Structures are given as structure tokens and as C-alpha cells.
XYZ file of C-alpha atoms in Angstrom:
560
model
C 51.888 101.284 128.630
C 54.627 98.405 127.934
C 55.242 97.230 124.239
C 53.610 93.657 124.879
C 50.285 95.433 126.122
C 50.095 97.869 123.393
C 50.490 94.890 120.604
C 48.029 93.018 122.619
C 45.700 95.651 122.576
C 46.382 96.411 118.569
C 45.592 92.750 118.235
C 42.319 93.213 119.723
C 41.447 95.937 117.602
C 42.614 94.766 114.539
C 39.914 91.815 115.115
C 36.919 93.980 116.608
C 37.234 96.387 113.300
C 37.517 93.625 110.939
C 34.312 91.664 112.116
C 32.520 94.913 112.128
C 33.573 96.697 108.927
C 34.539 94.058 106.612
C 33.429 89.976 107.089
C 31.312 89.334 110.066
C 31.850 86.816 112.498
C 34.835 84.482 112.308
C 34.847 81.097 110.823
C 34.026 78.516 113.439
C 36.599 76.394 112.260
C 39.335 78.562 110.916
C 41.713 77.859 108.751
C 45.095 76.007 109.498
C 48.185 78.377 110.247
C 49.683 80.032 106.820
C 53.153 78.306 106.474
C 56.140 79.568 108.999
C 57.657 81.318 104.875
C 54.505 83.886 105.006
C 56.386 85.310 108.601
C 60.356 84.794 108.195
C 62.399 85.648 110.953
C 64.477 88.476 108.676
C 62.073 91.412 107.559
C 60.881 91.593 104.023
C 59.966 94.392 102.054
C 57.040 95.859 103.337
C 54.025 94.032 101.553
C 51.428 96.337 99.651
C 48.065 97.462 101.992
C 45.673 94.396 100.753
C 48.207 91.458 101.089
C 49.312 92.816 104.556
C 45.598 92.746 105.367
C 45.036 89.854 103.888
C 47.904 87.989 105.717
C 46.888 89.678 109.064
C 43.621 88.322 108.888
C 44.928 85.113 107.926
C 47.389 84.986 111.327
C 44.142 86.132 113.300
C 42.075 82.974 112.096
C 39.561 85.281 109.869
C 38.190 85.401 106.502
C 39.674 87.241 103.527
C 39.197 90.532 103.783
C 36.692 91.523 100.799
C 38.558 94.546 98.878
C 35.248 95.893 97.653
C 33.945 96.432 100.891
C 37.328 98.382 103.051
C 36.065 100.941 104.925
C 37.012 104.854 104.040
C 40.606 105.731 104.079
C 40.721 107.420 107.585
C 39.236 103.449 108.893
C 41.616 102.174 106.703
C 44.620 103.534 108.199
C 43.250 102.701 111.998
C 42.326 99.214 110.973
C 46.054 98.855 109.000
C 47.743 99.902 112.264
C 45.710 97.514 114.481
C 46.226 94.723 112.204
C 49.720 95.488 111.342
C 50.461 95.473 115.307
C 48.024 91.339 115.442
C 50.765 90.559 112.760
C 53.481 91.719 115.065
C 51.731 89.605 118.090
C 50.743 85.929 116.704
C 50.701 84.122 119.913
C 47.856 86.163 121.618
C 45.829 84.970 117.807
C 46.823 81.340 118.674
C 46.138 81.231 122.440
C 42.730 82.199 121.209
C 42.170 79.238 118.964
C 43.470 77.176 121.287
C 40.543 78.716 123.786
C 37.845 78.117 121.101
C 38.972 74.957 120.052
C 38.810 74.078 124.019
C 35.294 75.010 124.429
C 34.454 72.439 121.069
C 36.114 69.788 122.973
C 33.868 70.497 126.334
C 30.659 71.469 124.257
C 31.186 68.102 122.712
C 31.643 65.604 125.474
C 28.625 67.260 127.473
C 25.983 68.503 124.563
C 24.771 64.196 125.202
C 25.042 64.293 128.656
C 22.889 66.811 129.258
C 19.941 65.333 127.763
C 16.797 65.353 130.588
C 16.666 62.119 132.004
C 13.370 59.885 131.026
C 10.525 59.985 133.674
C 7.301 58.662 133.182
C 6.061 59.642 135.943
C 3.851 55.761 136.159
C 2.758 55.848 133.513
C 3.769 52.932 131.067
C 4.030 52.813 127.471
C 0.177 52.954 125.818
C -1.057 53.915 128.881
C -2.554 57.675 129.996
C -4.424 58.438 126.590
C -7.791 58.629 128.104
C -9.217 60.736 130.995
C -10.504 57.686 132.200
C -7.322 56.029 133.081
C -6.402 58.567 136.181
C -7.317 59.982 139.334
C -8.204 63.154 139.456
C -8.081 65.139 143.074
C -8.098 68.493 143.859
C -7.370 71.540 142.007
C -3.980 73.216 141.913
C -4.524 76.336 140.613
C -6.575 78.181 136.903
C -5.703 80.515 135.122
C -7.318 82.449 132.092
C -7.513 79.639 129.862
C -7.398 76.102 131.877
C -8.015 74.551 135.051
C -4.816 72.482 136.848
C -5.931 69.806 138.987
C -3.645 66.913 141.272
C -3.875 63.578 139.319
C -2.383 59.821 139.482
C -2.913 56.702 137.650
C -5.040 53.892 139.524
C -2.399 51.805 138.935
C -0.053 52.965 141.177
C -0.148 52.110 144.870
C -0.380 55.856 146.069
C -3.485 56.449 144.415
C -5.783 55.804 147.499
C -7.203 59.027 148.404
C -6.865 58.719 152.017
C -3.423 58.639 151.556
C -3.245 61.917 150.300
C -0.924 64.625 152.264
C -2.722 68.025 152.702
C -1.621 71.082 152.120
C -0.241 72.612 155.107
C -1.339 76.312 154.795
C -4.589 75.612 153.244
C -3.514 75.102 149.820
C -2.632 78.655 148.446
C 0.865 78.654 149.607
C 4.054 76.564 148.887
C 4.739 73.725 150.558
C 7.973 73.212 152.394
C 10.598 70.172 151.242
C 8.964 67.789 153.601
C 5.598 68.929 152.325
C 6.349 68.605 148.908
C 7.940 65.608 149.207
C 4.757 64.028 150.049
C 2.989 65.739 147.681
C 4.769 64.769 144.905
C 4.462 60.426 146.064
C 0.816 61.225 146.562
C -0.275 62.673 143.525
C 2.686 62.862 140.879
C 0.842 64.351 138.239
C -0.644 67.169 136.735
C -3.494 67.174 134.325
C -4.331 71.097 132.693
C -7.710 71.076 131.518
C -8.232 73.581 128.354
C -11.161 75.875 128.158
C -13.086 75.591 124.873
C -14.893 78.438 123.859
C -14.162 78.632 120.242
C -12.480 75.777 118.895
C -15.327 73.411 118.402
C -15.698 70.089 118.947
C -13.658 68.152 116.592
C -10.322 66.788 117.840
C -8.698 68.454 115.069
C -9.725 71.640 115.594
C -8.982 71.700 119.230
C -5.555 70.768 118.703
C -5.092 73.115 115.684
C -6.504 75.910 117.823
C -4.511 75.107 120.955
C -1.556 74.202 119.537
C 0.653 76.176 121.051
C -0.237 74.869 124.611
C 1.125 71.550 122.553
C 4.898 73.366 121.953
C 6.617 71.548 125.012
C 4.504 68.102 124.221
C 7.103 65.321 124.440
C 7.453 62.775 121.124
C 4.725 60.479 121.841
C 2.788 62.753 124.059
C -0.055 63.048 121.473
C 0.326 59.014 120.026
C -3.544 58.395 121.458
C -5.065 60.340 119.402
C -3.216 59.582 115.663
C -1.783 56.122 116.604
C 1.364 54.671 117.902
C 3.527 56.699 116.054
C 2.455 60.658 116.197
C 1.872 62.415 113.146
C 4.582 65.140 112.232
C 3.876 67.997 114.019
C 5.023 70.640 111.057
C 2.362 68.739 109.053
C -0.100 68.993 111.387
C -0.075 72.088 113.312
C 2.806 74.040 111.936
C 4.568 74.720 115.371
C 7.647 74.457 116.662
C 8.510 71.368 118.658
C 10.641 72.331 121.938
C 13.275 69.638 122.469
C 13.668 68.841 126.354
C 15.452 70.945 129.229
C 15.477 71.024 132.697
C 14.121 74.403 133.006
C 10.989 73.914 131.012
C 7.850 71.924 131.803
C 7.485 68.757 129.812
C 4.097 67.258 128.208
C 4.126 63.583 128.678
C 0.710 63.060 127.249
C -1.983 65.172 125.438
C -5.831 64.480 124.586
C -8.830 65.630 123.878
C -11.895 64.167 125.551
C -15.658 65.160 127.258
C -15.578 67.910 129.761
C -15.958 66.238 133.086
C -17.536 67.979 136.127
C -14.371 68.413 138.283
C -14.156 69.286 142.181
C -15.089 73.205 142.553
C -15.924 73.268 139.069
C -19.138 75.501 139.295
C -17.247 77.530 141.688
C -14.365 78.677 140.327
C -15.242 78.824 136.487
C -18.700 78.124 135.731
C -19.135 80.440 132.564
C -16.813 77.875 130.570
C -18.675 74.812 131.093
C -20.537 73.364 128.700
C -24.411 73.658 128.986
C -24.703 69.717 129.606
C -23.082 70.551 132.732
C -24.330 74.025 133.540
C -27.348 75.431 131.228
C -25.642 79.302 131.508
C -22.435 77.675 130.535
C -20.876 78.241 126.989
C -18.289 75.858 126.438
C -17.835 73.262 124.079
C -18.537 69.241 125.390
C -14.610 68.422 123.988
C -11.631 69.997 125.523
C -7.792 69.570 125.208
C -6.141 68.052 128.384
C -2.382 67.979 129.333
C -0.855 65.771 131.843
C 2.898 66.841 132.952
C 4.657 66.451 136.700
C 3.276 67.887 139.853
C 5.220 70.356 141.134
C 5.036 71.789 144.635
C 4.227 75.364 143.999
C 4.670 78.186 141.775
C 6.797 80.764 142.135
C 4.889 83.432 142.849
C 3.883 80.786 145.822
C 7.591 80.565 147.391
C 8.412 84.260 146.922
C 5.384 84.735 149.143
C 7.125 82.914 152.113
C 9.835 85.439 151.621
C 12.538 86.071 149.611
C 15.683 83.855 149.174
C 19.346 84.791 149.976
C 21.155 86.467 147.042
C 23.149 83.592 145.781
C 19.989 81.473 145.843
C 18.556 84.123 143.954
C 21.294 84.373 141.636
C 20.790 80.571 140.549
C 17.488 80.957 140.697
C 17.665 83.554 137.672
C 20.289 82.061 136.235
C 17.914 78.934 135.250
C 15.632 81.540 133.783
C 18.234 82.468 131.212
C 19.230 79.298 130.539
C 15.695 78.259 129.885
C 15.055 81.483 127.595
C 18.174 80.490 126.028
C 16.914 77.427 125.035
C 13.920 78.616 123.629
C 15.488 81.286 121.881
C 18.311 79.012 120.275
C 15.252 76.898 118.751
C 13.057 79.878 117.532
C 10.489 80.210 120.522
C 9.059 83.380 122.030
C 6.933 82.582 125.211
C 5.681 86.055 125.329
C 4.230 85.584 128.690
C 6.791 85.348 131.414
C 5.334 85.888 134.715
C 5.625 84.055 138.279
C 2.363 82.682 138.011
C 4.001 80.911 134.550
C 7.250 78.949 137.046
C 6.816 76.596 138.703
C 9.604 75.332 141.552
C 10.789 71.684 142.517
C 13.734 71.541 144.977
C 16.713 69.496 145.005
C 17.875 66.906 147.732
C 19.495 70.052 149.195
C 16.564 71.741 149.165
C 17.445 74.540 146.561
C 14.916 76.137 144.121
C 14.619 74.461 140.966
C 12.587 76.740 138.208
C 10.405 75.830 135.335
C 8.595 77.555 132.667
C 5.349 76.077 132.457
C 1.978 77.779 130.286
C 3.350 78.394 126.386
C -0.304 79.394 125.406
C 0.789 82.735 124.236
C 4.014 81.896 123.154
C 5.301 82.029 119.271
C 6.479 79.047 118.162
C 5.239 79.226 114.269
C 7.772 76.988 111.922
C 7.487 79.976 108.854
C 7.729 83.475 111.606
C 10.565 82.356 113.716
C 10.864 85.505 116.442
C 10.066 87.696 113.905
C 6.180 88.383 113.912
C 4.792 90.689 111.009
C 2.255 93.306 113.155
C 0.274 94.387 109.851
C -2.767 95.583 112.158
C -3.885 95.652 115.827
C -5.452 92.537 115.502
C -2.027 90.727 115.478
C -1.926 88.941 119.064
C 1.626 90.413 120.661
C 1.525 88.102 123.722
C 0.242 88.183 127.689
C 1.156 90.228 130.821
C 1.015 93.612 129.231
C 2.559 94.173 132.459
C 5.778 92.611 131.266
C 5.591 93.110 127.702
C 9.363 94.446 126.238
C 9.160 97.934 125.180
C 9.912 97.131 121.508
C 6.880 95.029 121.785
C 4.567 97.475 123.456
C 5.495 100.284 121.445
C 5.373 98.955 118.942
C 2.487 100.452 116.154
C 1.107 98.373 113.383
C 1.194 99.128 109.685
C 2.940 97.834 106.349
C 6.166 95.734 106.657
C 5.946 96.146 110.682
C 7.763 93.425 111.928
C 8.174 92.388 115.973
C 11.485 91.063 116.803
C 11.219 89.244 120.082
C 14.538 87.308 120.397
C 15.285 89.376 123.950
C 11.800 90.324 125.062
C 11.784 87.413 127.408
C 15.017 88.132 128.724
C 13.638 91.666 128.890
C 11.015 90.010 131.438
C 13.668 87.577 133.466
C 15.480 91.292 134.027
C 11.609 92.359 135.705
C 11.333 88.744 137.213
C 14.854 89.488 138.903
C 13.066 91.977 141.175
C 10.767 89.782 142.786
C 13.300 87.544 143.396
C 15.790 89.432 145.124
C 13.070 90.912 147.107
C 12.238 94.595 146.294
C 9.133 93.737 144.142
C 8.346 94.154 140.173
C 8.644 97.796 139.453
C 6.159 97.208 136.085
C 3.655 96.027 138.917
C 1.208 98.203 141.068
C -1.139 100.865 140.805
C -1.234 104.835 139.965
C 2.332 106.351 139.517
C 4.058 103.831 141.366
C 4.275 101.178 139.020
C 6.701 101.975 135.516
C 5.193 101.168 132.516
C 7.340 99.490 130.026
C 5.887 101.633 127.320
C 7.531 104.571 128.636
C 9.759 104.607 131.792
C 13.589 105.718 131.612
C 16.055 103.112 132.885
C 17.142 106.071 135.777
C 13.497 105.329 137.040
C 14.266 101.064 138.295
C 14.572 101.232 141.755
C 17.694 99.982 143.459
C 18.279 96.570 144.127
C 18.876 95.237 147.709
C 22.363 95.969 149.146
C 23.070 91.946 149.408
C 22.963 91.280 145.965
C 26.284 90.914 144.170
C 27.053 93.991 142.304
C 27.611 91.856 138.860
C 23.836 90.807 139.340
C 22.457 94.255 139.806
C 24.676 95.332 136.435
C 23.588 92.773 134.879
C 19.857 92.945 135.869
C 19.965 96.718 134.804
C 21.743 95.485 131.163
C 18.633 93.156 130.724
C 16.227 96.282 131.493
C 18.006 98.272 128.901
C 14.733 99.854 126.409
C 17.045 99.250 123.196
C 17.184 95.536 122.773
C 20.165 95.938 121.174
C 21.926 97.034 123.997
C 20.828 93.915 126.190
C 22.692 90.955 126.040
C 21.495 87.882 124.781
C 19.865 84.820 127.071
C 23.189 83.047 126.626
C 25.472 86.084 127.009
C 23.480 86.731 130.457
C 23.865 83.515 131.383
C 27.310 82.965 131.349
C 27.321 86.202 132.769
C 25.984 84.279 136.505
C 28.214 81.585 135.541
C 31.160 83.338 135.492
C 29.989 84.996 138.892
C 29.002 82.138 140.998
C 31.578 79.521 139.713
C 34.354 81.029 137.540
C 36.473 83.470 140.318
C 39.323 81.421 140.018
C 39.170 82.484 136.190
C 37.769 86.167 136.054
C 39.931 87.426 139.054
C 40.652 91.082 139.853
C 43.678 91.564 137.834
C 42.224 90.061 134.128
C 41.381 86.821 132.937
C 44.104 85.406 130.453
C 43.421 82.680 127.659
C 45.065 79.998 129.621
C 43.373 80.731 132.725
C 40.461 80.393 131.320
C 40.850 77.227 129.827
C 42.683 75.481 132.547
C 39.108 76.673 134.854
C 36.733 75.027 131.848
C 39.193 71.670 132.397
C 38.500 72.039 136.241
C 35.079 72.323 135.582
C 34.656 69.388 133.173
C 36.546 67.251 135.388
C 34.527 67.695 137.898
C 31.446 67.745 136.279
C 32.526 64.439 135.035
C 33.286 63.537 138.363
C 30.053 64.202 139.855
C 28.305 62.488 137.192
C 30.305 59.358 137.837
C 29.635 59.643 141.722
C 25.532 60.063 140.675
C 25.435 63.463 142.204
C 23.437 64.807 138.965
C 19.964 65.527 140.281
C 21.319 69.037 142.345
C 20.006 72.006 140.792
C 23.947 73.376 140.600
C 25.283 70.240 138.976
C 22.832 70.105 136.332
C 23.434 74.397 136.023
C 27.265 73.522 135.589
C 26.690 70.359 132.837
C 24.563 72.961 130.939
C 26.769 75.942 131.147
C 29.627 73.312 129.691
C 27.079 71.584 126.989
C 26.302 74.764 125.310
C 29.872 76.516 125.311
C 30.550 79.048 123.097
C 33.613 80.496 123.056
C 32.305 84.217 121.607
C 29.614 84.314 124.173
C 31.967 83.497 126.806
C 34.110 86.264 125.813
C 31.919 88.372 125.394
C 30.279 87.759 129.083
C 34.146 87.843 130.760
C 34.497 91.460 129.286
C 31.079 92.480 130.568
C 31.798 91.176 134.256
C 35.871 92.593 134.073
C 34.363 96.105 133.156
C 32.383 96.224 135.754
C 35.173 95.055 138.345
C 37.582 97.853 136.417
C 39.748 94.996 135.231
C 40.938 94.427 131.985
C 39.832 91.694 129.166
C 41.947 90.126 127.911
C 45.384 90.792 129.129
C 47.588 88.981 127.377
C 50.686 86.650 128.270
């Protein structure tokens, strides 16, 4: 091993046992240089064992190193050697602040740019508060709590029923591009109606009961019922308010009003109705309603047409992780990940793009964060016991018992990954051959498809892991597929230097910029690459470059 690989590596090691042992993570914005006098040219006399740490960790960009807290002296030595050697090596310290300072820049310029842009769908300001003001047509789809049905506003021209295109297969399946095309300029919305069984009658106390259905409501969404201006949510309903992103459905407007008797209403869920409507019925007369964007199908729908090609796949999970990402990063669990719960648009290309729609199981609660006390067995763990995260479905109730579900979902997007890429969901079936999260060994998940790039099977297998702890994290995953699709130019087969890497962010942002400039932003890709760029971190990225070089057998980082 040369002499500039063996500092390199001591460099490395002097920072990986410093985080761990003795100060944490690194400052975000570390500390200027020490001056050129702390490293003359000539050799001084050797410096006693807590200044030379404390000036190595100064040349890496750390914190003080805490004397109280040094590890035993067998650690001691090890961790003296590998930060004697980072002493020995500054430039591999600075190219690395250079590379973090880099991905502030980028995270910077695109965190406003990647804001959702506005659509209204028709609907005008003080408009769409009342069930009276649309068009309802037929239903979409119901699940265990609410009823979906096709909806527009009078006002707009396309609301004349005859005009209405028709489902093509009879209405179960997805429609093609053409077909939802149509679909979406004849009936552009989406109303949800809630079932109300127990939350009374009150406005109030429907919206208190369902509020977590509320979590993705936009601003104003709820301004008919408390006024122009919406009363603050924490005050009202103590949830979490999910800011906007591409890759989860969007409330535009949220009510309560009567029960109306909708098209196949006494067919397909009769027992709910209230007893004006059917006398057996035993719902309330008052129920919650949600109007958001039509979307073609779900995506249990367009895996049922067959499965797409394993890049297409491999974006199409991607925008899973970004989504989970985003509700992890604002202290949101949506506990009931499932295809039923996606819904898919496509892009003028015609590629996939994924939602997460349904948060009525989700925990969003302003005091729990993703860490839900499980006291007794009455505590409500979620949906889909199916695709429940073994720490969550093991989990057994009793004093201080506390759930942590910061990577259950991603747990799930690893079991979602199956039905994409076209094997099926091994947690799904009957008798012995489905697994059951509860107990299965991570030997027992089938192989994936030979097409599928051998980082996305890793890394589909690294989401599966039982231990959440040795998963990695919505964002890590993430740039994981990033890296993949976009970055070979940067992780190539023989390492992936500092100043590779940054020069491929700068080619990125360029043309990220570029395509922004040229209005090539609604492609499901472009918006993936403006988000990868907006939420840049450059210890996630790291960390997700030495994941995908030790699966190639390549080294991270090798340094120049």
C-alpha cells in the first residue's frame, strides 16, 4: 500500500473514531483553518497526547475533543495513530470542506426552486367550500374508511357529462396516457368522502377525529369552515402540517357537510349510511370531505398491466424514498404504505409519476414525533399488518415502551420494491408462502429479477434488513438511486474522489438550471434531479457513495 493511501486511509479513521467515541457529528459550519504557525514547515517537539488531538481535530474541521470522555487507552493509541497520520495529510481534510461547502451552495440555490408549483385545479379563490358547488360523477375507488368519487366544478366548460371519456377496460384498470389524458380534462378532481361512524355530528368533532386524513391539507384548504384565514392547525387539532412535495397528494380544500346519496352508494357501502338515507344504515348525517387532483390510477392499477422495465422501476422507487424522506424530515409516520395508498400521473414522456395519497393511519402528532409510547394493546400501531416493520409488529406493550418508526416506511418501500420490479410482495399471500414480517430471516426474500441493477437489489435487501438500525435512512436510500441512475460519471469503477464529485454536482446544477430555463420542469426525472440537488447533504451523500462503491468492490474515498 503506497504512503499517500495509507495517510489517506489514517485520515479517514482518525475522523470515523472521533465522531463515534468522542463528539458526534461534525459542525456544519466548521471552524476557519488554525493559522499556517500551528503546522510549520520544520518539525517541533512532539506536542503532548491532548494538544496533538486537539490540533488534529482542529485540521479535520471537528469539535474539541472532550478530555473527560477519551476512550480506554488501547482506543486511545488507535485513535492517536489515525489522527496523528489526518495531521500528516491536511489536504484530503480540506478537499472535504470544500465538498460540503459545495453541496451548501447547490442545496441553497435549489431548496426555492423546488417548491410544487400552484394548481388549483379550477377552482378560484373562495370557491369549492361547499358540496354544492361541484359535480360529482362516478366513483373511483373505497376503501375502509371513505368513498373516492370523479368530480369538477360547474364552472368549468368540461363539466358536461356527456363529455365525459370512459374508462377503457371497464373502470378497474389503469388507463393508458391517451386515456388519462382525457380523464384528467374531463373530471380534474377528486372528492374522498369520510365515513362517520363515531365522530358525531358537530364540525368540530369530525375534524378533531379525522384529523389526520387533514395532515397533507394545503394552507387554506380548510378556510370554509373557520373563515378566510384558517385557524392554526397546532391549536386546533394538534397535528403536523405536511409542507408540499411532488410525491405526496395535496388537499386543496376540506369540509364537512350532509351525507349525500352518491352513484352506487347502497351498493358498495350501505352499512355506513346514515339512516335518513338507508334505515339499516349507522352513520352519522355530517361527514368530512376532501377534494385533491384526479389521478389516472393507482398503482396497484398499472402494476396490473404488467410490470415496468428496471430503470423505470428504479425511478419509480426512487420517488418513494424521496417522498418518505420528506415525511420523515418533518416528523410524519404514514404507517400504511401499500399500492392501493399511490397513486400514478405520467409525464409528457409518459413515465410513472408516484404519489402517496390516504394519511388516515399515519402519525403526525406535534408532542410524539416518530416516537409513539405503546403503554397497552390498545395503542393504534398503524394499517397493512401485512407491511408493518418488524420493530413495529413485534413489538409488546408495557411501561416506557416506546415505537420508533423513523424507517418503518422505508421498511415498506423495500416490500413495495417487489411488486414493482415484478416478482410480487413476499409479505403477501396465503399459508407458508407468504413471510411474515414478525418473524422471517432476511435469507428467506426471494431473489429479485435478473434485469434489475445489482445496486437496486443491494439496496432493496439493506431496506429489508429486521434491525432498523442497519437500514439506511429515506435520504441515504435515496441518493443511493441517485447516484445509480445519474451519478456514473462520479462513482466510477476505480473510486470516487472529492473533486469528482463536486465537478458532477456542478454538471448537474447546470443543467438542472438549464432545463428549468428551457421549461422542461414538469418530467418526472427533472423534478427527481432538482430534488436530489435541493436537499443535499453532504454526510448522506457520503455515506450513500460508500454503500454503492462497496458493493462494486471499489474504494471510498481514494484520495488525490
Amino acid at each position: 500500500m503506497g504512503l499517500r493511501r495509507a495517510l489517506g486511509l489514517g485520515a479517514r479513521l482518525g475522523r470515523v473514531l472521533l465522531r463515534g467515541w468522542l463528539g458526534g457529528p461534525p459542525h456544519h459550519h466548521p471552524a476557519a483553518p488554525p493559522p499556517a504557525s500551528c503546522f510549520p514547515a520544520a518539525p517541533p517537539a512532539r506536542p503532548p497526547g491532548p494538544l496533538l488531538l486537539r490540533l488534529a481535530a482542529a485540521r479535520l474541521g471537528l469539535r474539541s475533543v472532550p478530555l473527560g470522555r477519551l476512550p480506554p487507552a488501547p482506543r486511545r493509541l488507535g485513535l492517536a495513530l489515525g489522527l496523528g497520520l489526518a495531521l500528516l495529510e491536511p489536504a484530503a481534510a480540506e478537499e472535504e470542506r470544500r465538498a460540503a461547502a459545495a453541496c451548501r451552495d447547490i442545496q441553497t440555490i435549489f431548496h426555492p426552486r423546488n417548491k410544487p408549483q400552484k394548481d388549483t385545479l379550477g377552482l378560484v379563490a373562495r370557491r369549492g367550500f361547499s358540496l354544492e358547488e361541484y359535480f360529482i360523477g362516478q366513483s373511483i375507488g373505497k376503501g375502509c374508511s371513505g368513498a373516492v368519487y370523479e368530480a369538477v366544478t360547474p364552472a368549468t366548460p368540461t363539466g358536461n357529462r356527456d363529455r365525459v371519456p370512459k374508462r377503457r377496460d371497464g373502470g378497474e384498470g389503469a388507463l393508458d396516457a391517451q386515456g388519462a389524458a382525457e380523464a384528467e380534462e374531463g373530471f380534474p378532481l377528486a372528492i374522498k368522502m369520510m365515513w362517520n361512524i363515531s365522530a358525531g355530528s358537530s364540525s368540530e368533532g369530525i375534524l378533531t377525529t379525522m384529523s389526520q386524513e387533514l395532515v397533507p391539507a394545503s394552507g387554506r384548504a380548510l378556510s370554509g369552515e373557520f373563515g378566510a384565514v384558517a385557524r392554526p392547525r397546532k391549536l386546533l387539532l394538534g397535528k403536523k402540517w405536511l409542507k408540499p412535495h411532488p410525491n405526496i397528494i395535496r388537499v386543496i380544500r376540506a369540509f364537512t357537510s350532509q351525507v349525500p346519496l352518491l352513484p352506487g352508494a347502497t351498493v358498495d357501502y350501505p352499512d355506513v349510511l346514515p339512516s335518513t338515507l338507508n334505515p339499516s344504515g349507522i352513520g352519522h348525517s355530517r361527514t368530512l370531505f376532501l377534494v385533491m387532483k384526479n389521478y389516472p390510477c393507482t398503482l396497484r392499477q398499472f402494476l396490473s398491466k404488467g410490470n415496468p422495465d428496471p430503470r423505470v422501476g428504479a425511478v419509480m422507487i426512487l420517488q418513494l424514498l424521496e417522498g418518505v424522506d420528506h415525511l420523515v424530515r418533518q416528523g410524519v409516520a404514514h404507517r400504511d404504505l401499500k399500492s392501493d395508498n399511490i397513486l400514478v400521473e405520467f409525464d409528457p414522456a409518459g413515465c410513472p409519476g408516484l404519489v402517496i395519497t390516504d394519511f388516515g393511519c399515519c402519525l403526525a402528532d406535534e408532542r410524539l414525533g416518530l416516537e409513539l409510547p405503546f403503554p397497552s394493546w390498545y395503542v393504534d400501531r398503524g394499517g397493512n399488518t401485512c407491511l408493518m416493520a418488524p420493530e413495529v409488529a413485534t413489538a409488546v406493550p408495557g411501561p416506557g415502551v416506546v415505537i420508533d418508526y423513523s424507517k418503518a416506511d422505508v421498511w415498506a418501500v423495500g416490500a413495495l420494491a417487489y411488486e414493482i420490479l415484478g416478482p410480487g410482495n413476499p409479505f403477501y399471500g396465503q399459508g407458508g408462502a407468504a413471510l411474515d414480517s414478525r418473524s422471517y430471516r432476511e435469507e428467506e426474500l426471494p431473489p429479485l429479477p435478473a434485469p434489475a441493477a445489482p445496486e437496486v437489489k443491494e439496496l432493496v435487501a439493506r431496506l429489508l434488513r429486521r434491525n432498523p438500525a442497519k437500514r439506511p435512512s429515506a435520504r441515504v436510500a435515496a441518493n443511493v438511486l441517485h447516484l445509480s441512475l445519474w451519478g456514473e460519471a462520479a462513482v466510477g469503477r476505480a473510486g470516487f474522489p472529492l473533486p469528482q464529485l463536486v465537478a458532477w454536482l456542478l454538471r448537474q446544477s447546470a443543467a438542472a438550471l438549464m432545463t428549468e430555463r428551457l421549461g422542461g420542469t414538469r418530467g418526472v426525472e427533472s423534478r427527481l434531479k432538482r430534488g436530489f440537488l435541493a436537499s443535499l447533504d453532504y454526510e448522506d451523500l457520503c455515506e450513500a457513495a460508500a454503500l454503492l462503491c462497496s458493493w462494486r468492490g471499489t474504494a471510498w474515498p481514494a484520495p488525490q
